């Protein structure tokens, strides 16, 4: 990664790395993502993930998923009694948040030399992997992801958070590609999603400020082909729209934090299990 490419990342807050994975590597990850849909545990049946609703703010299943492989469904795929109203294969929103450590295939690619070299080129001294997700974005059910900053959810002081978002299928305008507001990472963290200090409240997680208003004219669509990796600065504002196509938009994504001189916020929703601390990228 030469200086011009690094400068573009620092200027825009995101960077597109085409052909990050080969077609064979993409297929191995995608097959593993499909395999996850075959044996969904019963306790995940009612776990819904939505960025437009507050379900996970009340959900211990979500809160305790940092060291597990947990399953989250689209809101429209779950009936009033928690039953699935569509096939499990197309009902899933995502599976997370410890795929990078507990699943051998995802672990292999998360800790591969390409990822390590990218982090090294970005100047990360002691990167740890804090979470990972397989995102399905299935046709007809793949929901909107509202405008947000990753640092709202995975906050550190100072912010040293980078997302790796790897397209396992072509991401297009029709099936819900990423949209970014270039340069928006330079304005600080706009709000936080934290553990509720009021332990008596049914709301386990809360936002500490109202949702900011981001003009749609600020955003730029970033369609990419499969095998592409999009690097995401922790403070850049980004979103994706509903999948309105007949094609899924599978992606594997994970987040790294450079722990060199950094404090991971104790009020983040995701906290490491003392018996399973965040794994160091360079040492695994």
JSON list of C-alpha atoms in Angstrom, two decimals, residues 21-121:
[
{"chain": "A", "resi": 21, "resn": "UNK", "atom": "CA", "xyz": [-9.37, -12.49, -2.24]},
{"chain": "A", "resi": 22, "resn": "UNK", "atom": "CA", "xyz": [-9.28, -14.91, -5.15]},
{"chain": "A", "resi": 23, "resn": "UNK", "atom": "CA", "xyz": [-12.42, -16.50, -6.55]},
{"chain": "A", "resi": 24, "resn": "UNK", "atom": "CA", "xyz": [-11.48, -19.78, -4.85]},
{"chain": "A", "resi": 25, "resn": "UNK", "atom": "CA", "xyz": [-11.02, -18.06, -1.49]},
{"chain": "A", "resi": 26, "resn": "UNK", "atom": "CA", "xyz": [-14.32, -16.22, -1.86]},
{"chain": "A", "resi": 27, "resn": "UNK", "atom": "CA", "xyz": [-16.09, -19.48, -2.64]},
{"chain": "A", "resi": 28, "resn": "UNK", "atom": "CA", "xyz": [-14.65, -21.17, 0.45]},
{"chain": "A", "resi": 29, "resn": "UNK", "atom": "CA", "xyz": [-15.95, -18.37, 2.68]},
{"chain": "A", "resi": 30, "resn": "UNK", "atom": "CA", "xyz": [-19.33, -18.28, 0.96]},
{"chain": "A", "resi": 31, "resn": "UNK", "atom": "CA", "xyz": [-19.78, -22.04, 1.31]},
{"chain": "A", "resi": 32, "resn": "UNK", "atom": "CA", "xyz": [-19.01, -21.76, 5.01]},
{"chain": "A", "resi": 33, "resn": "UNK", "atom": "CA", "xyz": [-21.57, -18.95, 5.29]},
{"chain": "A", "resi": 34, "resn": "UNK", "atom": "CA", "xyz": [-24.15, -21.19, 3.61]},
{"chain": "A", "resi": 35, "resn": "UNK", "atom": "CA", "xyz": [-23.21, -24.05, 5.97]},
{"chain": "A", "resi": 36, "resn": "UNK", "atom": "CA", "xyz": [-24.03, -21.84, 8.96]},
{"chain": "A", "resi": 37, "resn": "UNK", "atom": "CA", "xyz": [-27.66, -21.78, 7.82]},
{"chain": "A", "resi": 38, "resn": "UNK", "atom": "CA", "xyz": [-28.00, -25.57, 8.00]},
{"chain": "A", "resi": 39, "resn": "UNK", "atom": "CA", "xyz": [-27.89, -26.06, 11.77]},
{"chain": "A", "resi": 40, "resn": "UNK", "atom": "CA", "xyz": [-29.41, -23.06, 13.48]},
{"chain": "A", "resi": 41, "resn": "UNK", "atom": "CA", "xyz": [-29.70, -23.59, 17.27]},
{"chain": "A", "resi": 42, "resn": "UNK", "atom": "CA", "xyz": [-33.18, -23.25, 18.78]},
{"chain": "A", "resi": 43, "resn": "UNK", "atom": "CA", "xyz": [-32.27, -20.46, 21.21]},
{"chain": "A", "resi": 44, "resn": "UNK", "atom": "CA", "xyz": [-31.60, -18.13, 18.29]},
{"chain": "A", "resi": 45, "resn": "UNK", "atom": "CA", "xyz": [-35.11, -18.47, 16.87]},
{"chain": "A", "resi": 46, "resn": "UNK", "atom": "CA", "xyz": [-36.36, -15.19, 18.32]},
{"chain": "A", "resi": 47, "resn": "UNK", "atom": "CA", "xyz": [-33.16, -13.18, 17.98]},
{"chain": "A", "resi": 48, "resn": "UNK", "atom": "CA", "xyz": [-33.84, -10.34, 15.56]},
{"chain": "A", "resi": 49, "resn": "UNK", "atom": "CA", "xyz": [-31.26, -7.82, 14.41]},
{"chain": "A", "resi": 50, "resn": "UNK", "atom": "CA", "xyz": [-32.35, -4.46, 13.05]},
{"chain": "A", "resi": 51, "resn": "UNK", "atom": "CA", "xyz": [-30.62, -1.09, 12.92]},
{"chain": "A", "resi": 52, "resn": "UNK", "atom": "CA", "xyz": [-33.99, 0.67, 12.78]},
{"chain": "A", "resi": 53, "resn": "UNK", "atom": "CA", "xyz": [-35.56, -1.02, 15.83]},
{"chain": "A", "resi": 54, "resn": "UNK", "atom": "CA", "xyz": [-34.46, -1.34, 19.46]},
{"chain": "A", "resi": 55, "resn": "UNK", "atom": "CA", "xyz": [-34.93, -5.12, 19.84]},
{"chain": "A", "resi": 56, "resn": "UNK", "atom": "CA", "xyz": [-31.27, -5.92, 20.53]},
{"chain": "A", "resi": 57, "resn": "UNK", "atom": "CA", "xyz": [-31.14, -3.18, 23.18]},
{"chain": "A", "resi": 58, "resn": "UNK", "atom": "CA", "xyz": [-33.27, -5.49, 25.34]},
{"chain": "A", "resi": 59, "resn": "UNK", "atom": "CA", "xyz": [-31.73, -8.76, 24.22]},
{"chain": "A", "resi": 60, "resn": "UNK", "atom": "CA", "xyz": [-29.20, -10.63, 26.38]},
{"chain": "A", "resi": 61, "resn": "UNK", "atom": "CA", "xyz": [-28.61, -13.03, 23.49]},
{"chain": "A", "resi": 62, "resn": "UNK", "atom": "CA", "xyz": [-27.15, -10.09, 21.55]},
{"chain": "A", "resi": 63, "resn": "UNK", "atom": "CA", "xyz": [-25.29, -8.67, 24.53]},
{"chain": "A", "resi": 64, "resn": "UNK", "atom": "CA", "xyz": [-23.60, -11.98, 25.33]},
{"chain": "A", "resi": 65, "resn": "UNK", "atom": "CA", "xyz": [-22.57, -12.86, 21.78]},
{"chain": "A", "resi": 66, "resn": "UNK", "atom": "CA", "xyz": [-18.98, -11.55, 21.84]},
{"chain": "A", "resi": 67, "resn": "UNK", "atom": "CA", "xyz": [-17.43, -14.99, 22.40]},
{"chain": "A", "resi": 68, "resn": "UNK", "atom": "CA", "xyz": [-20.02, -17.11, 20.59]},
{"chain": "A", "resi": 69, "resn": "UNK", "atom": "CA", "xyz": [-21.39, -17.86, 17.14]},
{"chain": "A", "resi": 70, "resn": "UNK", "atom": "CA", "xyz": [-24.86, -16.33, 17.40]},
{"chain": "A", "resi": 71, "resn": "UNK", "atom": "CA", "xyz": [-27.66, -16.12, 14.86]},
{"chain": "A", "resi": 72, "resn": "UNK", "atom": "CA", "xyz": [-29.76, -13.04, 14.12]},
{"chain": "A", "resi": 73, "resn": "UNK", "atom": "CA", "xyz": [-32.81, -12.90, 11.86]},
{"chain": "A", "resi": 74, "resn": "UNK", "atom": "CA", "xyz": [-34.45, -10.22, 9.78]},
{"chain": "A", "resi": 75, "resn": "UNK", "atom": "CA", "xyz": [-37.43, -8.64, 11.56]},
{"chain": "A", "resi": 76, "resn": "UNK", "atom": "CA", "xyz": [-39.76, -9.49, 8.66]},
{"chain": "A", "resi": 77, "resn": "UNK", "atom": "CA", "xyz": [-38.78, -13.18, 8.86]},
{"chain": "A", "resi": 78, "resn": "UNK", "atom": "CA", "xyz": [-40.01, -13.75, 12.43]},
{"chain": "A", "resi": 79, "resn": "UNK", "atom": "CA", "xyz": [-43.67, -14.10, 13.38]},
{"chain": "A", "resi": 80, "resn": "UNK", "atom": "CA", "xyz": [-45.41, -12.84, 16.53]},
{"chain": "A", "resi": 81, "resn": "UNK", "atom": "CA", "xyz": [-44.62, -16.02, 18.47]},
{"chain": "A", "resi": 82, "resn": "UNK", "atom": "CA", "xyz": [-40.99, -16.16, 17.44]},
{"chain": "A", "resi": 83, "resn": "UNK", "atom": "CA", "xyz": [-41.56, -18.66, 14.63]},
{"chain": "A", "resi": 84, "resn": "UNK", "atom": "CA", "xyz": [-39.83, -18.22, 11.29]},
{"chain": "A", "resi": 85, "resn": "UNK", "atom": "CA", "xyz": [-42.19, -17.26, 8.48]},
{"chain": "A", "resi": 86, "resn": "UNK", "atom": "CA", "xyz": [-39.60, -17.87, 5.76]},
{"chain": "A", "resi": 87, "resn": "UNK", "atom": "CA", "xyz": [-36.95, -20.50, 5.07]},
{"chain": "A", "resi": 88, "resn": "UNK", "atom": "CA", "xyz": [-34.05, -20.26, 7.56]},
{"chain": "A", "resi": 89, "resn": "UNK", "atom": "CA", "xyz": [-31.59, -19.96, 4.68]},
{"chain": "A", "resi": 90, "resn": "UNK", "atom": "CA", "xyz": [-33.10, -16.66, 3.54]},
{"chain": "A", "resi": 91, "resn": "UNK", "atom": "CA", "xyz": [-34.29, -15.44, 6.96]},
{"chain": "A", "resi": 92, "resn": "UNK", "atom": "CA", "xyz": [-30.91, -14.69, 8.50]},
{"chain": "A", "resi": 93, "resn": "UNK", "atom": "CA", "xyz": [-29.66, -11.12, 8.80]},
{"chain": "A", "resi": 94, "resn": "UNK", "atom": "CA", "xyz": [-26.24, -12.16, 10.09]},
{"chain": "A", "resi": 95, "resn": "UNK", "atom": "CA", "xyz": [-24.22, -14.61, 12.15]},
{"chain": "A", "resi": 96, "resn": "UNK", "atom": "CA", "xyz": [-21.64, -13.24, 14.63]},
{"chain": "A", "resi": 97, "resn": "UNK", "atom": "CA", "xyz": [-19.67, -12.16, 16.64]},
{"chain": "A", "resi": 98, "resn": "UNK", "atom": "CA", "xyz": [-16.77, -14.62, 17.20]},
{"chain": "A", "resi": 99, "resn": "UNK", "atom": "CA", "xyz": [-16.63, -16.37, 13.82]},
{"chain": "A", "resi": 100, "resn": "UNK", "atom": "CA", "xyz": [-13.06, -15.14, 13.47]},
{"chain": "A", "resi": 101, "resn": "UNK", "atom": "CA", "xyz": [-11.99, -17.29, 16.44]},
{"chain": "A", "resi": 102, "resn": "UNK", "atom": "CA", "xyz": [-14.42, -20.19, 16.71]},
{"chain": "A", "resi": 103, "resn": "UNK", "atom": "CA", "xyz": [-14.86, -21.14, 13.04]},
{"chain": "A", "resi": 104, "resn": "UNK", "atom": "CA", "xyz": [-11.72, -22.54, 11.35]},
{"chain": "A", "resi": 105, "resn": "UNK", "atom": "CA", "xyz": [-12.52, -21.16, 7.88]},
{"chain": "A", "resi": 106, "resn": "UNK", "atom": "CA", "xyz": [-13.26, -17.62, 9.02]},
{"chain": "A", "resi": 107, "resn": "UNK", "atom": "CA", "xyz": [-10.30, -17.74, 11.40]},
{"chain": "A", "resi": 108, "resn": "UNK", "atom": "CA", "xyz": [-7.98, -18.70, 8.54]},
{"chain": "A", "resi": 109, "resn": "UNK", "atom": "CA", "xyz": [-8.93, -15.68, 6.46]},
{"chain": "A", "resi": 110, "resn": "UNK", "atom": "CA", "xyz": [-9.20, -13.19, 9.33]},
{"chain": "A", "resi": 111, "resn": "UNK", "atom": "CA", "xyz": [-5.63, -13.96, 10.40]},
{"chain": "A", "resi": 112, "resn": "UNK", "atom": "CA", "xyz": [-4.22, -14.42, 6.90]},
{"chain": "A", "resi": 113, "resn": "UNK", "atom": "CA", "xyz": [-1.07, -12.65, 5.70]},
{"chain": "A", "resi": 114, "resn": "UNK", "atom": "CA", "xyz": [-3.06, -10.26, 3.46]},
{"chain": "A", "resi": 115, "resn": "UNK", "atom": "CA", "xyz": [-4.94, -8.92, 6.47]},
{"chain": "A", "resi": 116, "resn": "UNK", "atom": "CA", "xyz": [-1.80, -8.69, 8.59]},
{"chain": "A", "resi": 117, "resn": "UNK", "atom": "CA", "xyz": [0.08, -6.88, 5.83]},
{"chain": "A", "resi": 118, "resn": "UNK", "atom": "CA", "xyz": [-2.80, -4.44, 5.33]},
{"chain": "A", "resi": 119, "resn": "UNK", "atom": "CA", "xyz": [-2.84, -3.59, 9.04]},
{"chain": "A", "resi": 120, "resn": "UNK", "atom": "CA", "xyz": [0.93, -3.19, 9.01]},
{"chain": "A", "resi": 121, "resn": "UNK", "atom": "CA", "xyz": [0.71, -0.82, 6.03]}
]
